[in-house]
Short mmCIF file of N, CA and C in Angstrom, two decimals:
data_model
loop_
_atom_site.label_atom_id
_atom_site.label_comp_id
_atom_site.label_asym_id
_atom_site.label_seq_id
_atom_site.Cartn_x
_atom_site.Cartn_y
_atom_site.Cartn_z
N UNK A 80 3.98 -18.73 -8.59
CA UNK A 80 2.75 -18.79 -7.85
C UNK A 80 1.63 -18.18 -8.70
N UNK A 81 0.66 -18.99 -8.96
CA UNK A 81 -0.17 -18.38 -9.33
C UNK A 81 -1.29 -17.22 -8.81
N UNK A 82 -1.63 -16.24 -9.67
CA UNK A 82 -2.63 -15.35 -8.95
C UNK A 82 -3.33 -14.64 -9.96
N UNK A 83 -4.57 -14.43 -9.42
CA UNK A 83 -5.54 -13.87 -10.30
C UNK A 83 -5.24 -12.63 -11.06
N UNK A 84 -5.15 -12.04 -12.20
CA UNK A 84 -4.64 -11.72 -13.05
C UNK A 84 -4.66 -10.10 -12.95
N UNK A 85 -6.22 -9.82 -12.25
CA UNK A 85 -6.25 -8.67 -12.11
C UNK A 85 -5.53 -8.34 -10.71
N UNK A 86 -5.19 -8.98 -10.20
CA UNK A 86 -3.97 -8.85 -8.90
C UNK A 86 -2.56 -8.45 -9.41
N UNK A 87 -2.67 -9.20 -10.23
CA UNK A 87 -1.09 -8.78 -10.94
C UNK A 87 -0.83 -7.55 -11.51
N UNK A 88 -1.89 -7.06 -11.94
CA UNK A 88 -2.18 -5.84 -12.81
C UNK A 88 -1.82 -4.80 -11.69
N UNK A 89 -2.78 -5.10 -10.84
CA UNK A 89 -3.20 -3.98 -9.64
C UNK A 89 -1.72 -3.52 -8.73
N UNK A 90 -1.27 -4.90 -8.72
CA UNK A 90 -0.13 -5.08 -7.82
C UNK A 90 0.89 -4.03 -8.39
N UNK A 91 1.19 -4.16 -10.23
CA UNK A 91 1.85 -3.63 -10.84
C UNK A 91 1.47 -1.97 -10.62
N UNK A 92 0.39 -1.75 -10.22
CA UNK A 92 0.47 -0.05 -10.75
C UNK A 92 -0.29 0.35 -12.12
N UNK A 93 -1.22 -0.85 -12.26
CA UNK A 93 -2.24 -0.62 -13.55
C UNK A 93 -2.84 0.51 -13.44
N UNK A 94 -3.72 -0.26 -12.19
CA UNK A 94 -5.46 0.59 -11.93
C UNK A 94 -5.60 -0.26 -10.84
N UNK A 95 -6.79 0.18 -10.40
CA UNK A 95 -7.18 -0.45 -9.10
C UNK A 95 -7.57 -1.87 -9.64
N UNK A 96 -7.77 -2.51 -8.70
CA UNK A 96 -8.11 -4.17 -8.81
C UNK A 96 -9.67 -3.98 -9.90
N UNK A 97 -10.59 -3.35 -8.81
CA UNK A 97 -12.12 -2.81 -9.63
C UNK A 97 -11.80 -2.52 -11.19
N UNK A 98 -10.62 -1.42 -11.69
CA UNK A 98 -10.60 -1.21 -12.77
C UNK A 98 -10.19 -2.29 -14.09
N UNK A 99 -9.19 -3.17 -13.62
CA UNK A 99 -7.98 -3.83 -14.05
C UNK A 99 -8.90 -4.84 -14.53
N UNK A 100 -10.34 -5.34 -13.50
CA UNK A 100 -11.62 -6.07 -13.44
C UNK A 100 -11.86 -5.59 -14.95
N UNK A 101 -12.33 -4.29 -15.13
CA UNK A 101 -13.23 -3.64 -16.44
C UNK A 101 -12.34 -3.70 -18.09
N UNK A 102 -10.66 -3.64 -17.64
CA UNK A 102 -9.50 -4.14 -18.75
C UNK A 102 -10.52 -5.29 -19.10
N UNK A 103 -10.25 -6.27 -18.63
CA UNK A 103 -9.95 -7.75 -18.37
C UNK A 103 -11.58 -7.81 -19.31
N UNK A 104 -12.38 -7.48 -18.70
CA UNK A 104 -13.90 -7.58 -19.36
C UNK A 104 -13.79 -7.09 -20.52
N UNK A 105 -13.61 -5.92 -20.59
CA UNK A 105 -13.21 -5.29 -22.17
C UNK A 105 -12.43 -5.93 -23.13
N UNK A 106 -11.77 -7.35 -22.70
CA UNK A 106 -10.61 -7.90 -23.43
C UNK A 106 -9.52 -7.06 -24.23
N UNK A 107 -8.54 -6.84 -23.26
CA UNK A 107 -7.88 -5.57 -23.40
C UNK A 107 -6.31 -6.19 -22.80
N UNK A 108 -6.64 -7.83 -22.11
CA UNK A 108 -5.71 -8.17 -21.02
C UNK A 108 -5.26 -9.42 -22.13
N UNK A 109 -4.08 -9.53 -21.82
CA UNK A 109 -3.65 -10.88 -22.71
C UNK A 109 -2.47 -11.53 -21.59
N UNK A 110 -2.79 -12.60 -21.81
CA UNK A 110 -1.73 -13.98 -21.17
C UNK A 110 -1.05 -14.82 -21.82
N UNK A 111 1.03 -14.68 -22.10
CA UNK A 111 1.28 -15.25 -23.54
C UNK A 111 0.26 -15.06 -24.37
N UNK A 112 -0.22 -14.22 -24.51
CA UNK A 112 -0.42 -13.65 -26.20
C UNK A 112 -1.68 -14.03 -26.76
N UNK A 113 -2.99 -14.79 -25.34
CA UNK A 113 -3.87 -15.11 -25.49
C UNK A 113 -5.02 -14.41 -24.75
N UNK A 114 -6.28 -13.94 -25.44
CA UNK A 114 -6.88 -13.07 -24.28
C UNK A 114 -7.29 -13.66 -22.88
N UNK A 115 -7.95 -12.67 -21.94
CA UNK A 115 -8.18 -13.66 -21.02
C UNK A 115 -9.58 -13.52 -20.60
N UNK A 116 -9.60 -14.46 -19.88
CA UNK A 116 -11.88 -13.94 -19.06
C UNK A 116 -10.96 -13.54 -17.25
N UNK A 117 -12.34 -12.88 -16.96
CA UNK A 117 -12.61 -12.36 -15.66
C UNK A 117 -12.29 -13.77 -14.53
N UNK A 118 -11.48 -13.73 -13.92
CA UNK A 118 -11.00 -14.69 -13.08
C UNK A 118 -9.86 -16.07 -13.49
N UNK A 119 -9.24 -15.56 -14.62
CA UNK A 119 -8.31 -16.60 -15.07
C UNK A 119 -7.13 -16.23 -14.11
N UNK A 120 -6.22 -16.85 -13.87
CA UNK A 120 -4.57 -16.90 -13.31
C UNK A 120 -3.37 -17.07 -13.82
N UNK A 121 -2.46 -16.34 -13.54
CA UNK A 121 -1.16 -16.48 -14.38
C UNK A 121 -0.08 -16.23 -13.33
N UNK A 122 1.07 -16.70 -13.52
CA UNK A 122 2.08 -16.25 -12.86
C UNK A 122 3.01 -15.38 -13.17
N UNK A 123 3.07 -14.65 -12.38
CA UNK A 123 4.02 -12.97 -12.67
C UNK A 123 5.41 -13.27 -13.42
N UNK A 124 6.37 -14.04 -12.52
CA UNK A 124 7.39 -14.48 -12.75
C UNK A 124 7.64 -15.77 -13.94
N UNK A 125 6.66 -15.96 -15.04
CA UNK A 125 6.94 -16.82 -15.74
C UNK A 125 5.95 -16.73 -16.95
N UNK A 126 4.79 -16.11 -16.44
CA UNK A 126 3.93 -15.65 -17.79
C UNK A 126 4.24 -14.38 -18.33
N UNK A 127 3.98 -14.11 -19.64
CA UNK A 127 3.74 -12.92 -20.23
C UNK A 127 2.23 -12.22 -19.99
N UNK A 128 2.05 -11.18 -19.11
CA UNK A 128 0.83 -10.44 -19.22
C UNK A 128 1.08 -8.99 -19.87
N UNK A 129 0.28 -8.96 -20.52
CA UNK A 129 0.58 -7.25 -21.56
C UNK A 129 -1.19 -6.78 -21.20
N UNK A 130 -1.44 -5.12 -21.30
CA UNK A 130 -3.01 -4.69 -21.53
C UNK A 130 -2.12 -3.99 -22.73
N UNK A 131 -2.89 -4.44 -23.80
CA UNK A 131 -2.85 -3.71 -25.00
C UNK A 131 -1.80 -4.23 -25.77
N UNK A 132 -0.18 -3.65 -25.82
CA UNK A 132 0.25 -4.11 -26.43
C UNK A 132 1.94 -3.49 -25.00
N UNK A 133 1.41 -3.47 -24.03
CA UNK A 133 2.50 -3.22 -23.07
C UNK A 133 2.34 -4.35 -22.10
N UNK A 134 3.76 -4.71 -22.10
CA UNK A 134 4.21 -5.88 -21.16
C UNK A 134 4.42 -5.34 -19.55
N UNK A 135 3.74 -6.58 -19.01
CA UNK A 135 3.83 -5.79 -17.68
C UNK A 135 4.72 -6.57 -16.58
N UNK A 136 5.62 -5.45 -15.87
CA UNK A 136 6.75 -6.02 -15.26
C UNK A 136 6.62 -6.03 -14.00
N UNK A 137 6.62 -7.45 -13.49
CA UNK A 137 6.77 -7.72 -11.92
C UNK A 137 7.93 -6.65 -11.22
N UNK A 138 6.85 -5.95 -9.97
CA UNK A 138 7.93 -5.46 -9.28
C UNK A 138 8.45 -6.25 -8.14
N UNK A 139 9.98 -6.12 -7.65
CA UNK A 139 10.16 -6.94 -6.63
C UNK A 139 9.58 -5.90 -5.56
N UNK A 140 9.29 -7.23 -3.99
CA UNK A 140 8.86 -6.63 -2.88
C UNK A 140 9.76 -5.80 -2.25
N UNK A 141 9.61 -4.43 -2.05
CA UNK A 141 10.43 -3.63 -1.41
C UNK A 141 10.01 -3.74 0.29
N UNK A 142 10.55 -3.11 1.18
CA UNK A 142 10.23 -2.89 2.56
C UNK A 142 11.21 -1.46 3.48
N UNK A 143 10.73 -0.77 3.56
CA UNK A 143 11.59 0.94 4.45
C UNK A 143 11.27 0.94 5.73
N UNK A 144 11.79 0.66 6.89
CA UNK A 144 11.26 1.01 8.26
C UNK A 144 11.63 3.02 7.75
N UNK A 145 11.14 3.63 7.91
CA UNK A 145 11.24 5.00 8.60
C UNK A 145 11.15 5.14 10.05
N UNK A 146 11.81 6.50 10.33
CA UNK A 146 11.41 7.38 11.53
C UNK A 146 10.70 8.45 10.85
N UNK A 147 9.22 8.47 11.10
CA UNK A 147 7.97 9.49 10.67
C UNK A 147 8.52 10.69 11.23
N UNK A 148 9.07 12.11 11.19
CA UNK A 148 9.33 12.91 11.58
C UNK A 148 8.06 14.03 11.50
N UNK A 149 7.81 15.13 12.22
CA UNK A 149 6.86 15.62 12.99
C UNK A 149 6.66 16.65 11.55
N UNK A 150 5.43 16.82 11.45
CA UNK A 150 5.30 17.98 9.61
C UNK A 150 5.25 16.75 8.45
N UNK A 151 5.57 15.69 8.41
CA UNK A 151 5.42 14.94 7.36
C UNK A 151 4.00 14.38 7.21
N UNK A 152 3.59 14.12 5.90
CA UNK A 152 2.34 13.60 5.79
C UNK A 152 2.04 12.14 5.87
N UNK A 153 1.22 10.83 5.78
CA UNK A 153 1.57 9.68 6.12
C UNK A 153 0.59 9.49 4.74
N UNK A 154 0.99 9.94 4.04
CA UNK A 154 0.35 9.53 2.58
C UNK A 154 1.49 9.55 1.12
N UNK A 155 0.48 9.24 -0.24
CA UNK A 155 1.28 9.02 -1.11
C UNK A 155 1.74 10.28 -1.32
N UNK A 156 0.65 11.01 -1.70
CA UNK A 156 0.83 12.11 -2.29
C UNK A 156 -0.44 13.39 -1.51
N UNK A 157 0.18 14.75 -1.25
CA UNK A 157 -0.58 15.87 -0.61
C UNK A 157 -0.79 16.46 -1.77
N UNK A 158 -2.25 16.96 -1.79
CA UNK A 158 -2.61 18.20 -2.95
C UNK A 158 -2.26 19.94 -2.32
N UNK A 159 -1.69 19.61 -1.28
CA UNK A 159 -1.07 21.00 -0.65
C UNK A 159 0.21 20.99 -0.88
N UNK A 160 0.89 20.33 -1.22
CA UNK A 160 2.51 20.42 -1.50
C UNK A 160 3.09 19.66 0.01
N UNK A 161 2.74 19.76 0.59
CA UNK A 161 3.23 19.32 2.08
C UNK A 161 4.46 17.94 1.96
N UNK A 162 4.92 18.07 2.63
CA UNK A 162 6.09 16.69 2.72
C UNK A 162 5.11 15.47 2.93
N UNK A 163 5.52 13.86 2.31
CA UNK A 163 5.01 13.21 2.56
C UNK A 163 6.09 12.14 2.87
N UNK A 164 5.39 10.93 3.73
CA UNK A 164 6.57 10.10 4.01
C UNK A 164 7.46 9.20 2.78
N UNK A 165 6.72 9.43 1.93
CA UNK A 165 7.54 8.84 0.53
C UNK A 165 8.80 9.97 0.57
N UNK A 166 9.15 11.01 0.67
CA UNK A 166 10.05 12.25 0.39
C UNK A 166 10.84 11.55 1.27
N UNK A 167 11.26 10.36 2.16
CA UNK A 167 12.29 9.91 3.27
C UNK A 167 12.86 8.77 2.42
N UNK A 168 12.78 8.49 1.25
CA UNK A 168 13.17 7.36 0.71
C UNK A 168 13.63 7.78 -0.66
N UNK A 169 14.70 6.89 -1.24
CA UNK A 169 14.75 7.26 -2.71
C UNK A 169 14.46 5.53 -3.16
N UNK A 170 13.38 5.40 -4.00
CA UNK A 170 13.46 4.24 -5.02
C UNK A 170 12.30 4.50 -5.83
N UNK A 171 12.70 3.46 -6.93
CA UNK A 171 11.93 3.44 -8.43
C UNK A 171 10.43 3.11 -8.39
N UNK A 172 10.51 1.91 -6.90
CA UNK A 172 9.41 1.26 -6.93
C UNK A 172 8.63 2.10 -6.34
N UNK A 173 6.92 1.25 -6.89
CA UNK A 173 6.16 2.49 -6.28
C UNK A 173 6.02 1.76 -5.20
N UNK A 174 5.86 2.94 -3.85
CA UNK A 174 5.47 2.38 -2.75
C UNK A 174 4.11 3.14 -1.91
N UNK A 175 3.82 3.12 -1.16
CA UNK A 175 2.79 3.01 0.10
C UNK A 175 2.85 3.22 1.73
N UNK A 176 2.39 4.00 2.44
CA UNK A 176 2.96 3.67 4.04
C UNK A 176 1.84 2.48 4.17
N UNK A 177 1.89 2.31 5.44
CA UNK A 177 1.23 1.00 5.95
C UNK A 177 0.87 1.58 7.37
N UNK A 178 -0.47 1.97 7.00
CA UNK A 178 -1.05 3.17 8.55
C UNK A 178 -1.06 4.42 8.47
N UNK A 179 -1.05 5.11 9.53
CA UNK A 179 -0.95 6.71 9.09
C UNK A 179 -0.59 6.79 11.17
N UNK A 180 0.25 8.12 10.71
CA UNK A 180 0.53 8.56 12.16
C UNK A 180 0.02 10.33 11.48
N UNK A 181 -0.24 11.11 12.67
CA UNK A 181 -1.14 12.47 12.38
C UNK A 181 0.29 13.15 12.12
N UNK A 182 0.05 14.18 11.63
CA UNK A 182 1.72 15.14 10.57
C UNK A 182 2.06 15.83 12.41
N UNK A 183 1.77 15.69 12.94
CA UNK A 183 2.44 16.39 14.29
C UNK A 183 3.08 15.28 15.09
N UNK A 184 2.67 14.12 14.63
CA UNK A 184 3.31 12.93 15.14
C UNK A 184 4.74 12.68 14.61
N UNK A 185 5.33 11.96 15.24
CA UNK A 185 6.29 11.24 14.79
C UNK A 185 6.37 9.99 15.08
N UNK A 186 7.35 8.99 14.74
CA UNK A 186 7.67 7.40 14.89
C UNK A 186 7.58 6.34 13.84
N UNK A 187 7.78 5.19 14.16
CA UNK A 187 7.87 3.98 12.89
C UNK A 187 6.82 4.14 12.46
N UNK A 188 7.31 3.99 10.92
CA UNK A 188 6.18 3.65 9.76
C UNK A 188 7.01 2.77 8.86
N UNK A 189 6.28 2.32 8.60
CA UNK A 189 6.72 1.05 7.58
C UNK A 189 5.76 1.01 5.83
N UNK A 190 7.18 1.54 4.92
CA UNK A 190 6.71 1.95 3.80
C UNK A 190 6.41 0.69 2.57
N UNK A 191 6.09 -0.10 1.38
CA UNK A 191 6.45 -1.52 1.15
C UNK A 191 5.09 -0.98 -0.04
N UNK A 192 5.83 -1.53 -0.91
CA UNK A 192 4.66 -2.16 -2.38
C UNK A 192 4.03 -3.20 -2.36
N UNK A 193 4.02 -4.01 -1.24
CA UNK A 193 3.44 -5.44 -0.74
C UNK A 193 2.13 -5.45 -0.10
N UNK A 194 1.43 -5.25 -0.82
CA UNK A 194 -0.10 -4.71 -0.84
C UNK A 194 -0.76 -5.95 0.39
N UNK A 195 -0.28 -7.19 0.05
CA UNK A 195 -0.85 -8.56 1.01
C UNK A 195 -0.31 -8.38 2.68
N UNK A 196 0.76 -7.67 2.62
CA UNK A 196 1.53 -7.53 3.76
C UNK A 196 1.02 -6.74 4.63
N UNK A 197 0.41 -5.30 4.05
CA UNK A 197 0.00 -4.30 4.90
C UNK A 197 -1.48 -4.56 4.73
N UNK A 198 -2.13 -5.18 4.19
CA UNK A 198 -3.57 -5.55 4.73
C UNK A 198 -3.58 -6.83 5.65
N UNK A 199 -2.58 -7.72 6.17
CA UNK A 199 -2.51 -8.31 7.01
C UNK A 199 -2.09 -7.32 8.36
N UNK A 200 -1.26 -6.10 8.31
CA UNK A 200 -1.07 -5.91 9.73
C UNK A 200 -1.81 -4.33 9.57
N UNK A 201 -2.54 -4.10 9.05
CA UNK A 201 -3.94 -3.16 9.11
C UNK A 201 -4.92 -3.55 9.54
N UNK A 202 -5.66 -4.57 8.82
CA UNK A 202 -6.58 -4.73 8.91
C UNK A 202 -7.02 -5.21 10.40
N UNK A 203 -8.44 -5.33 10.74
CA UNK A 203 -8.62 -5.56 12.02
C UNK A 203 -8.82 -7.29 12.66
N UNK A 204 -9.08 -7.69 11.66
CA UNK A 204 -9.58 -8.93 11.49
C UNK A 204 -8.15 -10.15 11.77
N UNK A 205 -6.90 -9.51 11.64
CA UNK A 205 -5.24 -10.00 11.64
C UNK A 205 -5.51 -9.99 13.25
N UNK A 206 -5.88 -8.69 14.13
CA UNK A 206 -5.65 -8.45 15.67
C UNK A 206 -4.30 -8.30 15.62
N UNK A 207 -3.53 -7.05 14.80
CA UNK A 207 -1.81 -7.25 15.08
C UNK A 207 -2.10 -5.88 16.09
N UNK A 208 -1.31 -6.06 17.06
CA UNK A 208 -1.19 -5.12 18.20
C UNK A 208 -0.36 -3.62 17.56
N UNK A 209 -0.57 -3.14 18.17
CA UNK A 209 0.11 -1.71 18.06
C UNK A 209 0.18 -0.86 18.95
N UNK A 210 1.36 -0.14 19.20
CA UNK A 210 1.65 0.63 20.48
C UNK A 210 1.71 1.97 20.31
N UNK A 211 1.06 2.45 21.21
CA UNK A 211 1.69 4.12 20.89
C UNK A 211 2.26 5.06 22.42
N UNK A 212 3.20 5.65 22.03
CA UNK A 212 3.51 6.49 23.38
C UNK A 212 3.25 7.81 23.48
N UNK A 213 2.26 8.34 24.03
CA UNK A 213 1.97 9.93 24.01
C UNK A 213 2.33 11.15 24.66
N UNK A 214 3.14 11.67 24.65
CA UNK A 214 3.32 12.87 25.54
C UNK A 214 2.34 14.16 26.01
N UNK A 215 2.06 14.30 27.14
CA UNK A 215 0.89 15.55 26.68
C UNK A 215 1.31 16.49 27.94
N UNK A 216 1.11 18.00 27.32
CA UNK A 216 2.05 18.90 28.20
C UNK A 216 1.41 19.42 29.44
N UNK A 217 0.02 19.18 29.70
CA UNK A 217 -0.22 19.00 31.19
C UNK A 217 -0.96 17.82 31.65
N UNK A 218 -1.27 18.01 33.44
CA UNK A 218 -1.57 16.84 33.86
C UNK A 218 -2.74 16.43 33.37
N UNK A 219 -3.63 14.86 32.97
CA UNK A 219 -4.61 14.43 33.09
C UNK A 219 -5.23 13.88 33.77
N UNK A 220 -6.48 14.04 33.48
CA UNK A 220 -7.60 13.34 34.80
C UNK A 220 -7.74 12.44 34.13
N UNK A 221 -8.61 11.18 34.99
CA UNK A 221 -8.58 9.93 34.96
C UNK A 221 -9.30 9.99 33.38
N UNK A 222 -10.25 10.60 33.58
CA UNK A 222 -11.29 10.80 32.27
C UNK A 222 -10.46 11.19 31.28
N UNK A 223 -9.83 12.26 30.94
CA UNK A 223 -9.40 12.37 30.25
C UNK A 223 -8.05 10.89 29.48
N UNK A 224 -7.81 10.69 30.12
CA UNK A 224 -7.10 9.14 29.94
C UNK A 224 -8.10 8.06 29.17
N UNK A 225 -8.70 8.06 29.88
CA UNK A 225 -9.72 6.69 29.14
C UNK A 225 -10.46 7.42 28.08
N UNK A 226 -10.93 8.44 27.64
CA UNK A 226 -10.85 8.86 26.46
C UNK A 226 -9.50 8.74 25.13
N UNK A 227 -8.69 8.80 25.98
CA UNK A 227 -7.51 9.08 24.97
C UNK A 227 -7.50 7.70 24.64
N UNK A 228 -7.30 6.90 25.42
CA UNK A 228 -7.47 5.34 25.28
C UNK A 228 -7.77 4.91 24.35
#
């Protein structure tokens, strides 16, 4: 399948898409062994893409349901040391949660290097539903409800 080149990059764990953009301009990006311009396409699984003189290797799509446990962070990485939901998994690939639940929360999270996947059930524009169940340790008024809402 073809895809735009700086996707492939990005996908890989280059740089951000924006940056992978500034490779690519700098002619820094090669395709089989030819440079490339800003918006050319290649396929992961059958072209050679290198920046510089490093070959770059398709990762396969991973996917982790977790159970988010309560103290964990819903990020890659904390500059406090704190647990993050990556610390519930062991693999090579790099991965991502898909959402965030608050570190006092718990429940499904769904972890995945499939960058197309979790901007389809993030984004708002998809309308993918999502549920949440809340416990709260005294009674509420009506108001207070439709706030929480």
């Amino acid at each position: 399948m073809l895809l735009r080149v700086q996707k492939i990059l990005a996908d890989a764990g280059i740089a951000s898409r924006r940056n992978c953009e500034e490779l690519i301009a700098e002619g820094r990006v090669f395709v089989n062994d030819k440079p490339i311009k800003l918006g050319d396409k290649a396929d992961p699984e059958i072209d050679r893409v290198r920046v510089g003189n490093n070959l770059i290797r398709v990762q396969k799509k991973v996917y982790f349901v977790v159970n988010k446990p309560k103290k964990y962070i819903s990020a890659v990485f904390d500059e406090n040391g704190r647990r993050t939901v990556l610390d519930l998994v062991k693999t090579k690939q790099r991965i991502f949660p898909v959402g965030r639940l608050d570190r006092d929360a718990r429940g499904l999270m769904l972890l995945t290097n499939d960058g197309e996947l979790a901007n389809r059930i993030m984004h708002p524009r998809y309308n993918v539903e999502k549920t949440y169940v809340v416990t709260v340790r005294e009674k509420m008024s009506h108001e207070k409800v439709e706030k929480l809402t």
